[in-house]
C-alpha cells in the first residue's frame, strides 16, 4: 500500500521574529490597498498582488474517479460550479499587452446546492524566490512602503526604491543560491502565449483531508498555441470564449515523504517519478460572453484559500504568512469598493 505524507500543524509554525514582521506587513497591506484606486488606471480598490484581471470565466466541475480520493466529498456533493479569474501578479493594474508572461489563475469550486466552496490561487511559474520567510516579508514590507508613498501626492516615492532593492538582493546571500538562480533562468525562459493554454500550479501545498497535496490545472487545448510577445490577453479571452469551450484537468500531486516531497521547500518542484499527477476532476468552461463579468461584484470576489474547509486549507510556513495578508487585503478592498459604489 502506498504511503502518503500526512498533515501536521508543525508545517505551519512561524518564529517570533516572523510573526512580528508579519504584523508589520499586514498593517502596510491595508494602507497599500487604501491608496490602490489612485495608482491604477482602473479606479477601484484592488488586490495588493495580482491586481490586473484579464477576465473571469464560469463553468462546471465534474468529479473523476481516481486513486487519490473523492475530491467532491470535501464540497458536500457533485453538483459543482467553477469561477476562474486570470491575472497578472503586478501590484498595479496594467493596460495593454506589454506585461511579462508570468500569470495567475485563481479557481473557486463551489457547491451549487449548499454554501460550500474551495479556492486555489495558481500560477504558471510554480516556484518561489526564497524559502526564507523573514527575507520574503522584508521584501514585501519595502514594496508596500513604496506603493503607499506612490499614493501620496507630491511624495518622492522613488526614495523607497533603494530599500526595496536592498531587501531583494539579500535573497542572493542564501545557502540555496543555486536553486534561486536556476529558478530565475526558468522565469526568463517563459514565452508569452494565450493565458488559458498554460499549465497552472499551486506554489505551495494544500491539505487533501489528512494528507498533503499540490495542485495543477492542465488545459486540453485543441488549437495551435501561438507564442507572440504582443498578445493582448483580455481580448484573446473574450474572443476565444465567444466561440469555443475549454476543458481542463484538475490534478493533484500527493506528498509521500518529507524528503522526496518537502512541504516547505518552494524552490524545487516535486518530481513526477516520485509522485505523479492524478486527475480528480474535469473543469468544463462552455462558450460564453465573459464581458458580462466585468463588474465590481466580480472584481470584489474572494479567492482566499484560507476560507476553505480545514480539509482543503493551505499548508506550509510561506503559505501561513499569506493567511493574514489575504484576510486584510480582501476585507479592506471589499469594504472600500462597497462604500464607493454606494456614493
mmCIF file of C-alpha atoms in Angstrom:
data_model
loop_
_atom_site.group_PDB
_atom_site.id
_atom_site.type_symbol
_atom_site.label_atom_id
_atom_site.label_comp_id
_atom_site.label_asym_id
_atom_site.label_seq_id
_atom_site.Cartn_x
_atom_site.Cartn_y
_atom_site.Cartn_z
ATOM 1 C CA UNK A 1 0.000 0.000 0.000
ATOM 2 C CA UNK A 2 1.384 3.423 -0.994
ATOM 3 C CA UNK A 3 2.342 5.670 1.917
ATOM 4 C CA UNK A 4 1.355 9.336 1.977
ATOM 5 C CA UNK A 5 2.620 12.443 3.726
ATOM 6 C CA UNK A 6 0.143 13.423 6.434
ATOM 7 C CA UNK A 7 -0.590 16.950 7.569
ATOM 8 C CA UNK A 8 0.944 18.229 10.808
ATOM 9 C CA UNK A 9 0.460 21.724 12.326
ATOM 10 C CA UNK A 10 4.251 21.845 12.678
ATOM 11 C CA UNK A 11 4.469 22.517 8.919
ATOM 12 C CA UNK A 12 2.845 25.922 9.539
ATOM 13 C CA UNK A 13 4.819 27.144 12.560
ATOM 14 C CA UNK A 14 6.383 30.626 12.452
ATOM 15 C CA UNK A 15 9.160 32.041 14.658
ATOM 16 C CA UNK A 16 8.550 35.068 16.928
ATOM 17 C CA UNK A 17 10.583 37.261 14.525
ATOM 18 C CA UNK A 18 8.484 36.119 11.556
ATOM 19 C CA UNK A 19 5.254 36.818 13.440
ATOM 20 C CA UNK A 20 6.468 40.327 14.274
ATOM 21 C CA UNK A 21 7.396 41.039 10.639
ATOM 22 C CA UNK A 22 4.042 39.634 9.509
ATOM 23 C CA UNK A 23 2.155 42.001 11.817
ATOM 24 C CA UNK A 24 4.049 44.953 10.306
ATOM 25 C CA UNK A 25 3.319 43.760 6.795
ATOM 26 C CA UNK A 26 -0.408 43.252 7.399
ATOM 27 C CA UNK A 27 -0.718 46.850 8.630
ATOM 28 C CA UNK A 28 1.044 48.071 5.472
ATOM 29 C CA UNK A 29 -1.106 45.880 3.209
ATOM 30 C CA UNK A 30 -4.194 47.678 4.487
ATOM 31 C CA UNK A 31 -2.608 51.081 3.784
ATOM 32 C CA UNK A 32 -1.466 49.980 0.311
ATOM 33 C CA UNK A 33 -4.955 48.780 -0.649
ATOM 34 C CA UNK A 34 -6.393 52.098 0.559
ATOM 35 C CA UNK A 35 -4.323 54.035 -1.996
ATOM 36 C CA UNK A 36 -4.669 51.485 -4.813
ATOM 37 C CA UNK A 37 -7.532 53.336 -6.517
ATOM 38 C CA UNK A 38 -5.194 56.308 -7.009
ATOM 39 C CA UNK A 39 -2.453 54.183 -8.566
ATOM 40 C CA UNK A 40 -4.474 52.094 -11.013
ATOM 41 C CA UNK A 41 -5.859 53.025 -14.378
ATOM 42 C CA UNK A 42 -8.965 51.179 -13.183
ATOM 43 C CA UNK A 43 -10.328 53.417 -10.422
ATOM 44 C CA UNK A 44 -11.278 50.746 -7.934
ATOM 45 C CA UNK A 45 -9.568 49.403 -4.843
ATOM 46 C CA UNK A 46 -7.635 46.319 -5.901
ATOM 47 C CA UNK A 47 -5.712 43.383 -4.511
ATOM 48 C CA UNK A 48 -2.223 44.091 -3.221
ATOM 49 C CA UNK A 49 -0.939 41.451 -5.674
ATOM 50 C CA UNK A 50 -2.433 40.079 -8.889
ATOM 51 C CA UNK A 51 -4.265 43.380 -9.257
ATOM 52 C CA UNK A 52 -4.599 43.098 -13.032
ATOM 53 C CA UNK A 53 -7.536 40.935 -14.074
ATOM 54 C CA UNK A 54 -7.773 39.768 -17.700
ATOM 55 C CA UNK A 55 -11.188 38.209 -17.227
ATOM 56 C CA UNK A 56 -13.469 35.826 -15.353
ATOM 57 C CA UNK A 57 -14.839 32.586 -16.812
ATOM 58 C CA UNK A 58 -17.574 30.349 -15.398
ATOM 59 C CA UNK A 59 -18.160 26.645 -15.814
ATOM 60 C CA UNK A 60 -18.667 23.323 -14.067
ATOM 61 C CA UNK A 61 -16.519 20.874 -12.125
ATOM 62 C CA UNK A 62 -17.063 17.190 -12.877
ATOM 63 C CA UNK A 63 -15.506 14.787 -10.309
ATOM 64 C CA UNK A 64 -13.447 11.897 -11.709
ATOM 65 C CA UNK A 65 -12.920 8.559 -10.001
ATOM 66 C CA UNK A 66 -9.249 8.227 -9.119
ATOM 67 C CA UNK A 67 -6.728 6.622 -6.785
ATOM 68 C CA UNK A 68 -6.100 9.757 -4.666
ATOM 69 C CA UNK A 69 -9.632 10.082 -3.278
ATOM 70 C CA UNK A 70 -13.035 11.684 -3.773
ATOM 71 C CA UNK A 71 -12.439 15.439 -4.084
ATOM 72 C CA UNK A 72 -16.160 16.231 -4.165
ATOM 73 C CA UNK A 73 -16.743 14.832 -0.668
ATOM 74 C CA UNK A 74 -14.991 17.919 0.769
ATOM 75 C CA UNK A 75 -17.517 20.091 -1.092
ATOM 76 C CA UNK A 76 -20.648 18.289 0.044
ATOM 77 C CA UNK A 77 -21.746 16.776 -3.265
ATOM 78 C CA UNK A 78 -21.183 16.567 -7.008
ATOM 79 C CA UNK A 79 -23.282 19.488 -8.321
ATOM 80 C CA UNK A 80 -20.266 21.778 -8.534
ATOM 81 C CA UNK A 81 -19.667 25.053 -10.354
ATOM 82 C CA UNK A 82 -16.451 26.934 -11.121
ATOM 83 C CA UNK A 83 -15.414 30.582 -11.339
ATOM 84 C CA UNK A 84 -11.920 31.303 -12.684
ATOM 85 C CA UNK A 85 -10.005 34.587 -12.673
ATOM 86 C CA UNK A 86 -6.975 35.062 -14.932
ATOM 87 C CA UNK A 87 -4.495 37.688 -13.707
ATOM 88 C CA UNK A 88 -1.022 39.191 -13.700
ATOM 89 C CA UNK A 89 0.946 39.339 -10.395
ATOM 90 C CA UNK A 90 1.704 43.062 -10.620
ATOM 91 C CA UNK A 91 0.728 45.212 -7.629
ATOM 92 C CA UNK A 92 -0.923 47.681 -10.024
ATOM 93 C CA UNK A 93 -3.459 47.370 -12.830
ATOM 94 C CA UNK A 94 -1.747 47.451 -16.217
ATOM 95 C CA UNK A 95 -3.328 48.320 -19.545
ATOM 96 C CA UNK A 96 -2.414 46.809 -22.887
ATOM 97 C CA UNK A 97 -0.250 43.816 -23.766
ATOM 98 C CA UNK A 98 3.228 44.657 -22.501
ATOM 99 C CA UNK A 99 3.276 42.567 -19.328
ATOM 100 C CA UNK A 100 5.904 39.879 -18.701
ATOM 101 C CA UNK A 101 4.271 36.436 -19.159
ATOM 102 C CA UNK A 102 4.081 35.378 -15.508
ATOM 103 C CA UNK A 103 0.387 34.793 -14.879
ATOM 104 C CA UNK A 104 -2.108 33.610 -12.302
ATOM 105 C CA UNK A 105 -5.312 31.618 -12.479
ATOM 106 C CA UNK A 106 -7.453 31.597 -9.342
ATOM 107 C CA UNK A 107 -10.191 28.965 -9.097
ATOM 108 C CA UNK A 108 -13.282 28.853 -6.942
ATOM 109 C CA UNK A 109 -15.045 25.465 -6.964
ATOM 110 C CA UNK A 110 -18.415 25.729 -5.256
ATOM 111 C CA UNK A 111 -21.398 23.567 -4.434
ATOM 112 C CA UNK A 112 -24.495 24.862 -6.246
ATOM 113 C CA UNK A 113 -26.833 23.490 -3.581
ATOM 114 C CA UNK A 114 -25.166 24.499 -0.317
ATOM 115 C CA UNK A 115 -22.754 27.361 0.613
ATOM 116 C CA UNK A 116 -19.526 25.343 0.455
ATOM 117 C CA UNK A 117 -16.516 26.188 -1.738
ATOM 118 C CA UNK A 118 -12.780 25.680 -2.182
ATOM 119 C CA UNK A 119 -10.385 28.254 -3.634
ATOM 120 C CA UNK A 120 -6.975 27.723 -5.197
ATOM 121 C CA UNK A 121 -4.678 30.558 -6.384
ATOM 122 C CA UNK A 122 -2.445 29.030 -9.073
ATOM 123 C CA UNK A 123 0.441 30.363 -11.175
ATOM 124 C CA UNK A 124 2.183 29.381 -14.403
ATOM 125 C CA UNK A 125 5.618 29.543 -12.708
ATOM 126 C CA UNK A 126 5.312 27.065 -9.806
ATOM 127 C CA UNK A 127 8.475 28.019 -7.914
ATOM 128 C CA UNK A 128 9.213 30.769 -5.415
ATOM 129 C CA UNK A 129 12.013 33.288 -4.914
ATOM 130 C CA UNK A 130 13.077 32.092 -1.452
ATOM 131 C CA UNK A 131 12.300 29.654 1.346
ATOM 132 C CA UNK A 132 13.289 32.263 3.935
ATOM 133 C CA UNK A 133 10.087 33.680 5.432
ATOM 134 C CA UNK A 134 11.809 36.670 7.073
ATOM 135 C CA UNK A 135 13.558 37.711 3.850
ATOM 136 C CA UNK A 136 10.331 37.480 1.890
ATOM 137 C CA UNK A 137 8.398 39.534 4.455
ATOM 138 C CA UNK A 138 11.093 42.222 4.439
ATOM 139 C CA UNK A 139 10.833 42.471 0.630
ATOM 140 C CA UNK A 140 7.045 42.666 0.852
ATOM 141 C CA UNK A 141 7.220 45.330 3.573
ATOM 142 C CA UNK A 142 9.519 47.511 1.456
ATOM 143 C CA UNK A 143 7.287 47.021 -1.606
ATOM 144 C CA UNK A 144 4.247 48.152 0.391
ATOM 145 C CA UNK A 145 6.152 51.207 1.661
ATOM 146 C CA UNK A 146 6.862 52.075 -1.982
ATOM 147 C CA UNK A 147 3.198 51.712 -3.017
ATOM 148 C CA UNK A 148 1.962 53.761 -0.063
ATOM 149 C CA UNK A 149 4.469 56.521 -0.873
ATOM 150 C CA UNK A 150 3.451 56.400 -4.537
ATOM 151 C CA UNK A 151 -0.141 57.026 -3.493
ATOM 152 C CA UNK A 152 0.719 60.210 -1.620
ATOM 153 C CA UNK A 153 0.586 63.452 -3.635
ATOM 154 C CA UNK A 154 3.953 65.173 -4.123
ATOM 155 C CA UNK A 155 5.785 62.439 -2.175
ATOM 156 C CA UNK A 156 9.041 61.279 -3.808
ATOM 157 C CA UNK A 157 8.244 57.559 -3.836
ATOM 158 C CA UNK A 158 11.500 56.801 -5.667
ATOM 159 C CA UNK A 159 13.260 57.359 -2.336
ATOM 160 C CA UNK A 160 11.802 53.994 -1.259
ATOM 161 C CA UNK A 161 13.444 52.138 -4.151
ATOM 162 C CA UNK A 162 16.936 51.636 -2.651
ATOM 163 C CA UNK A 163 15.497 49.958 0.466
ATOM 164 C CA UNK A 164 13.239 47.721 -1.642
ATOM 165 C CA UNK A 165 16.093 46.709 -3.941
ATOM 166 C CA UNK A 166 18.371 46.120 -0.954
ATOM 167 C CA UNK A 167 15.856 43.757 0.640
ATOM 168 C CA UNK A 168 15.509 41.923 -2.666
ATOM 169 C CA UNK A 169 19.250 41.487 -3.140
ATOM 170 C CA UNK A 170 19.548 39.805 0.261
ATOM 171 C CA UNK A 171 17.938 36.653 -1.111
ATOM 172 C CA UNK A 172 21.190 36.085 -3.026
ATOM 173 C CA UNK A 173 23.068 35.801 0.293
ATOM 174 C CA UNK A 174 21.484 32.410 0.753
ATOM 175 C CA UNK A 175 22.752 28.853 1.021
ATOM 176 C CA UNK A 176 20.210 27.925 -1.685
ATOM 177 C CA UNK A 177 21.609 30.448 -4.146
ATOM 178 C CA UNK A 178 21.997 27.845 -6.907
ATOM 179 C CA UNK A 179 18.289 26.979 -6.767
ATOM 180 C CA UNK A 180 17.351 30.670 -6.761
ATOM 181 C CA UNK A 181 19.468 31.376 -9.851
ATOM 182 C CA UNK A 182 18.113 28.285 -11.616
ATOM 183 C CA UNK A 183 14.557 29.447 -10.987
ATOM 184 C CA UNK A 184 15.354 32.925 -12.284
ATOM 185 C CA UNK A 185 16.545 31.353 -15.533
ATOM 186 C CA UNK A 186 13.287 29.390 -15.726
ATOM 187 C CA UNK A 187 11.345 32.641 -15.368
ATOM 188 C CA UNK A 188 13.358 34.237 -18.178
ATOM 189 C CA UNK A 189 12.574 31.258 -20.408
ATOM 190 C CA UNK A 190 8.789 31.729 -20.344
ATOM 191 C CA UNK A 191 7.291 32.595 -23.726
ATOM 192 C CA UNK A 192 4.095 34.594 -23.999
ATOM 193 C CA UNK A 193 1.086 32.624 -25.221
ATOM 194 C CA UNK A 194 -2.688 32.675 -24.749
ATOM 195 C CA UNK A 195 -3.206 32.815 -20.991
ATOM 196 C CA UNK A 196 -5.611 29.846 -20.881
ATOM 197 C CA UNK A 197 -3.095 27.483 -22.518
ATOM 198 C CA UNK A 198 -0.506 27.442 -19.703
ATOM 199 C CA UNK A 199 -0.389 24.777 -17.011
ATOM 200 C CA UNK A 200 -1.112 26.384 -13.638
ATOM 201 C CA UNK A 201 0.250 25.105 -10.325
ATOM 202 C CA UNK A 202 -0.053 25.846 -6.649
ATOM 203 C CA UNK A 203 3.209 27.347 -5.389
ATOM 204 C CA UNK A 204 2.792 25.610 -2.041
ATOM 205 C CA UNK A 205 0.815 22.726 -0.603
ATOM 206 C CA UNK A 206 -2.772 22.142 0.461
ATOM 207 C CA UNK A 207 -4.440 19.576 2.644
ATOM 208 C CA UNK A 208 -6.353 16.753 0.993
ATOM 209 C CA UNK A 209 -8.193 15.521 4.043
ATOM 210 C CA UNK A 210 -5.464 14.434 6.464
ATOM 211 C CA UNK A 211 -2.865 14.219 3.678
ATOM 212 C CA UNK A 212 -0.839 16.852 1.782
ATOM 213 C CA UNK A 213 -1.070 17.699 -1.923
ATOM 214 C CA UNK A 214 -0.050 20.149 -4.609
ATOM 215 C CA UNK A 215 -2.472 21.192 -7.368
ATOM 216 C CA UNK A 216 -2.104 21.510 -11.137
ATOM 217 C CA UNK A 217 -4.584 22.768 -13.727
ATOM 218 C CA UNK A 218 -3.859 21.327 -17.177
ATOM 219 C CA UNK A 219 -5.871 22.615 -20.190
ATOM 220 C CA UNK A 220 -6.950 20.306 -23.005
ATOM 221 C CA UNK A 221 -6.403 22.946 -25.684
ATOM 222 C CA UNK A 222 -7.009 21.655 -29.200
ATOM 223 C CA UNK A 223 -5.793 24.572 -31.307
ATOM 224 C CA UNK A 224 -2.253 25.587 -32.263
ATOM 225 C CA UNK A 225 -0.622 27.504 -29.416
ATOM 226 C CA UNK A 226 0.623 30.841 -30.731
ATOM 227 C CA UNK A 227 3.602 32.352 -28.920
ATOM 228 C CA UNK A 228 3.962 36.047 -29.535
ATOM 229 C CA UNK A 229 5.074 38.975 -27.342
ATOM 230 C CA UNK A 230 2.268 41.293 -28.465
ATOM 231 C CA UNK A 231 -0.703 39.133 -27.439
ATOM 232 C CA UNK A 232 -3.473 41.013 -25.627
ATOM 233 C CA UNK A 233 -4.801 38.556 -23.061
ATOM 234 C CA UNK A 234 -8.050 40.425 -22.318
ATOM 235 C CA UNK A 235 -9.040 40.428 -25.990
ATOM 236 C CA UNK A 236 -7.926 36.824 -26.506
ATOM 237 C CA UNK A 237 -10.004 35.577 -23.563
ATOM 238 C CA UNK A 238 -13.085 37.466 -24.742
ATOM 239 C CA UNK A 239 -12.795 36.320 -28.358
ATOM 240 C CA UNK A 240 -11.918 32.706 -27.545
ATOM 241 C CA UNK A 241 -14.862 32.040 -25.236
ATOM 242 C CA UNK A 242 -17.362 33.711 -27.567
ATOM 243 C CA UNK A 243 -16.920 30.807 -29.994
ATOM 244 C CA UNK A 244 -15.131 27.996 -28.096
ATOM 245 C CA UNK A 245 -15.339 25.942 -24.967
ATOM 246 C CA UNK A 246 -12.395 24.600 -22.973
ATOM 247 C CA UNK A 247 -11.891 21.613 -20.685
ATOM 248 C CA UNK A 248 -9.129 21.374 -18.106
ATOM 249 C CA UNK A 249 -7.860 18.576 -15.878
ATOM 250 C CA UNK A 250 -7.844 19.472 -12.182
ATOM 251 C CA UNK A 251 -4.977 17.373 -10.848
ATOM 252 C CA UNK A 252 -3.331 16.667 -7.510
ATOM 253 C CA UNK A 253 0.194 15.526 -6.703
ATOM 254 C CA UNK A 254 0.203 13.727 -3.365
ATOM 255 C CA UNK A 255 3.000 14.168 -0.844
ATOM 256 C CA UNK A 256 4.740 10.901 0.002
ATOM 257 C CA UNK A 257 7.606 11.872 2.357
ATOM 258 C CA UNK A 258 9.360 14.915 3.814
ATOM 259 C CA UNK A 259 12.474 14.032 1.827
ATOM 260 C CA UNK A 260 11.008 13.464 -1.654
ATOM 261 C CA UNK A 261 8.048 15.846 -1.403
ATOM 262 C CA UNK A 262 9.068 18.563 1.093
ATOM 263 C CA UNK A 263 6.305 20.939 2.199
ATOM 264 C CA UNK A 264 8.451 23.972 2.975
ATOM 265 C CA UNK A 265 10.906 23.916 0.075
ATOM 266 C CA UNK A 266 9.268 26.114 -2.558
ATOM 267 C CA UNK A 267 12.430 26.400 -4.651
ATOM 268 C CA UNK A 268 12.054 22.888 -6.055
ATOM 269 C CA UNK A 269 9.251 21.030 -7.800
ATOM 270 C CA UNK A 270 8.172 17.604 -6.649
ATOM 271 C CA UNK A 271 9.425 15.033 -9.152
ATOM 272 C CA UNK A 272 6.745 13.202 -11.095
ATOM 273 C CA UNK A 273 8.716 9.963 -10.836
ATOM 274 C CA UNK A 274 8.149 10.155 -7.055
ATOM 275 C CA UNK A 275 4.552 11.380 -7.161
ATOM 276 C CA UNK A 276 2.590 11.534 -10.391
ATOM 277 C CA UNK A 277 -0.230 13.986 -11.121
ATOM 278 C CA UNK A 278 -3.668 12.433 -10.661
ATOM 279 C CA UNK A 279 -6.788 13.901 -12.277
ATOM 280 C CA UNK A 280 -9.506 14.244 -9.632
ATOM 281 C CA UNK A 281 -11.897 16.361 -11.699
ATOM 282 C CA UNK A 282 -12.619 17.938 -15.074
ATOM 283 C CA UNK A 283 -13.374 21.634 -15.413
ATOM 284 C CA UNK A 284 -15.713 22.386 -18.319
ATOM 285 C CA UNK A 285 -15.843 26.016 -19.484
ATOM 286 C CA UNK A 286 -18.583 26.408 -22.153
ATOM 287 C CA UNK A 287 -18.533 29.197 -24.703
ATOM 288 C CA UNK A 288 -19.869 32.394 -23.141
ATOM 289 C CA UNK A 289 -19.695 36.164 -23.224
ATOM 290 C CA UNK A 290 -17.241 36.858 -20.407
ATOM 291 C CA UNK A 291 -17.612 40.643 -20.753
ATOM 292 C CA UNK A 292 -20.759 40.409 -18.614
ATOM 293 C CA UNK A 293 -18.467 39.628 -15.677
ATOM 294 C CA UNK A 294 -16.658 42.980 -15.986
ATOM 295 C CA UNK A 295 -18.373 44.293 -12.874
ATOM 296 C CA UNK A 296 -17.358 45.446 -9.417
ATOM 297 C CA UNK A 297 -19.218 42.429 -7.979
ATOM 298 C CA UNK A 298 -16.852 40.055 -9.763
ATOM 299 C CA UNK A 299 -13.774 42.170 -9.035
ATOM 300 C CA UNK A 300 -14.752 42.029 -5.371
ATOM 301 C CA UNK A 301 -14.890 38.224 -5.341
ATOM 302 C CA UNK A 302 -12.635 36.444 -2.876
ATOM 303 C CA UNK A 303 -10.325 33.628 -3.944
ATOM 304 C CA UNK A 304 -8.876 33.330 -0.439
ATOM 305 C CA UNK A 305 -7.803 29.686 0.087
ATOM 306 C CA UNK A 306 -7.914 30.155 3.855
ATOM 307 C CA UNK A 307 -11.700 30.286 3.558
ATOM 308 C CA UNK A 308 -11.600 26.613 2.504
ATOM 309 C CA UNK A 309 -12.720 23.902 4.880
ATOM 310 C CA UNK A 310 -9.915 22.571 7.095
ATOM 311 C CA UNK A 311 -9.597 19.521 4.809
ATOM 312 C CA UNK A 312 -8.525 21.726 1.864
ATOM 313 C CA UNK A 313 -6.624 24.576 3.540
ATOM 314 C CA UNK A 314 -3.091 25.689 2.543
ATOM 315 C CA UNK A 315 -0.119 24.081 4.274
ATOM 316 C CA UNK A 316 3.370 25.436 4.997
ATOM 317 C CA UNK A 317 5.207 28.361 6.541
ATOM 318 C CA UNK A 318 5.193 30.579 3.456
ATOM 319 C CA UNK A 319 1.511 29.778 2.982
ATOM 320 C CA UNK A 320 0.814 30.629 6.627
ATOM 321 C CA UNK A 321 2.056 34.213 6.304
ATOM 322 C CA UNK A 322 -0.321 34.693 3.378
ATOM 323 C CA UNK A 323 -3.313 33.993 5.608
ATOM 324 C CA UNK A 324 -3.308 37.320 7.460
ATOM 325 C CA UNK A 325 -2.249 39.165 4.282
ATOM 326 C CA UNK A 326 -5.108 37.664 2.249
ATOM 327 C CA UNK A 327 -7.615 38.362 5.008
ATOM 328 C CA UNK A 328 -6.618 42.002 5.437
ATOM 329 C CA UNK A 329 -6.400 42.688 1.693
ATOM 330 C CA UNK A 330 -9.832 41.187 0.984
ATOM 331 C CA UNK A 331 -11.503 42.833 3.964
ATOM 332 C CA UNK A 332 -10.123 46.271 3.028
ATOM 333 C CA UNK A 333 -10.827 46.291 -0.705
ATOM 334 C CA UNK A 334 -14.327 44.796 -0.386
ATOM 335 C CA UNK A 335 -15.306 47.340 2.258
ATOM 336 C CA UNK A 336 -13.905 50.321 0.333
ATOM 337 C CA UNK A 337 -15.399 49.258 -3.007
ATOM 338 C CA UNK A 338 -18.842 48.786 -1.449
ATOM 339 C CA UNK A 339 -18.658 52.260 0.074
ATOM 340 C CA UNK A 340 -17.505 53.722 -3.239
ATOM 341 C CA UNK A 341 -20.346 52.015 -5.131
ATOM 342 C CA UNK A 342 -22.890 53.385 -2.646
ATOM 343 C CA UNK A 343 -21.855 57.024 -3.253
#
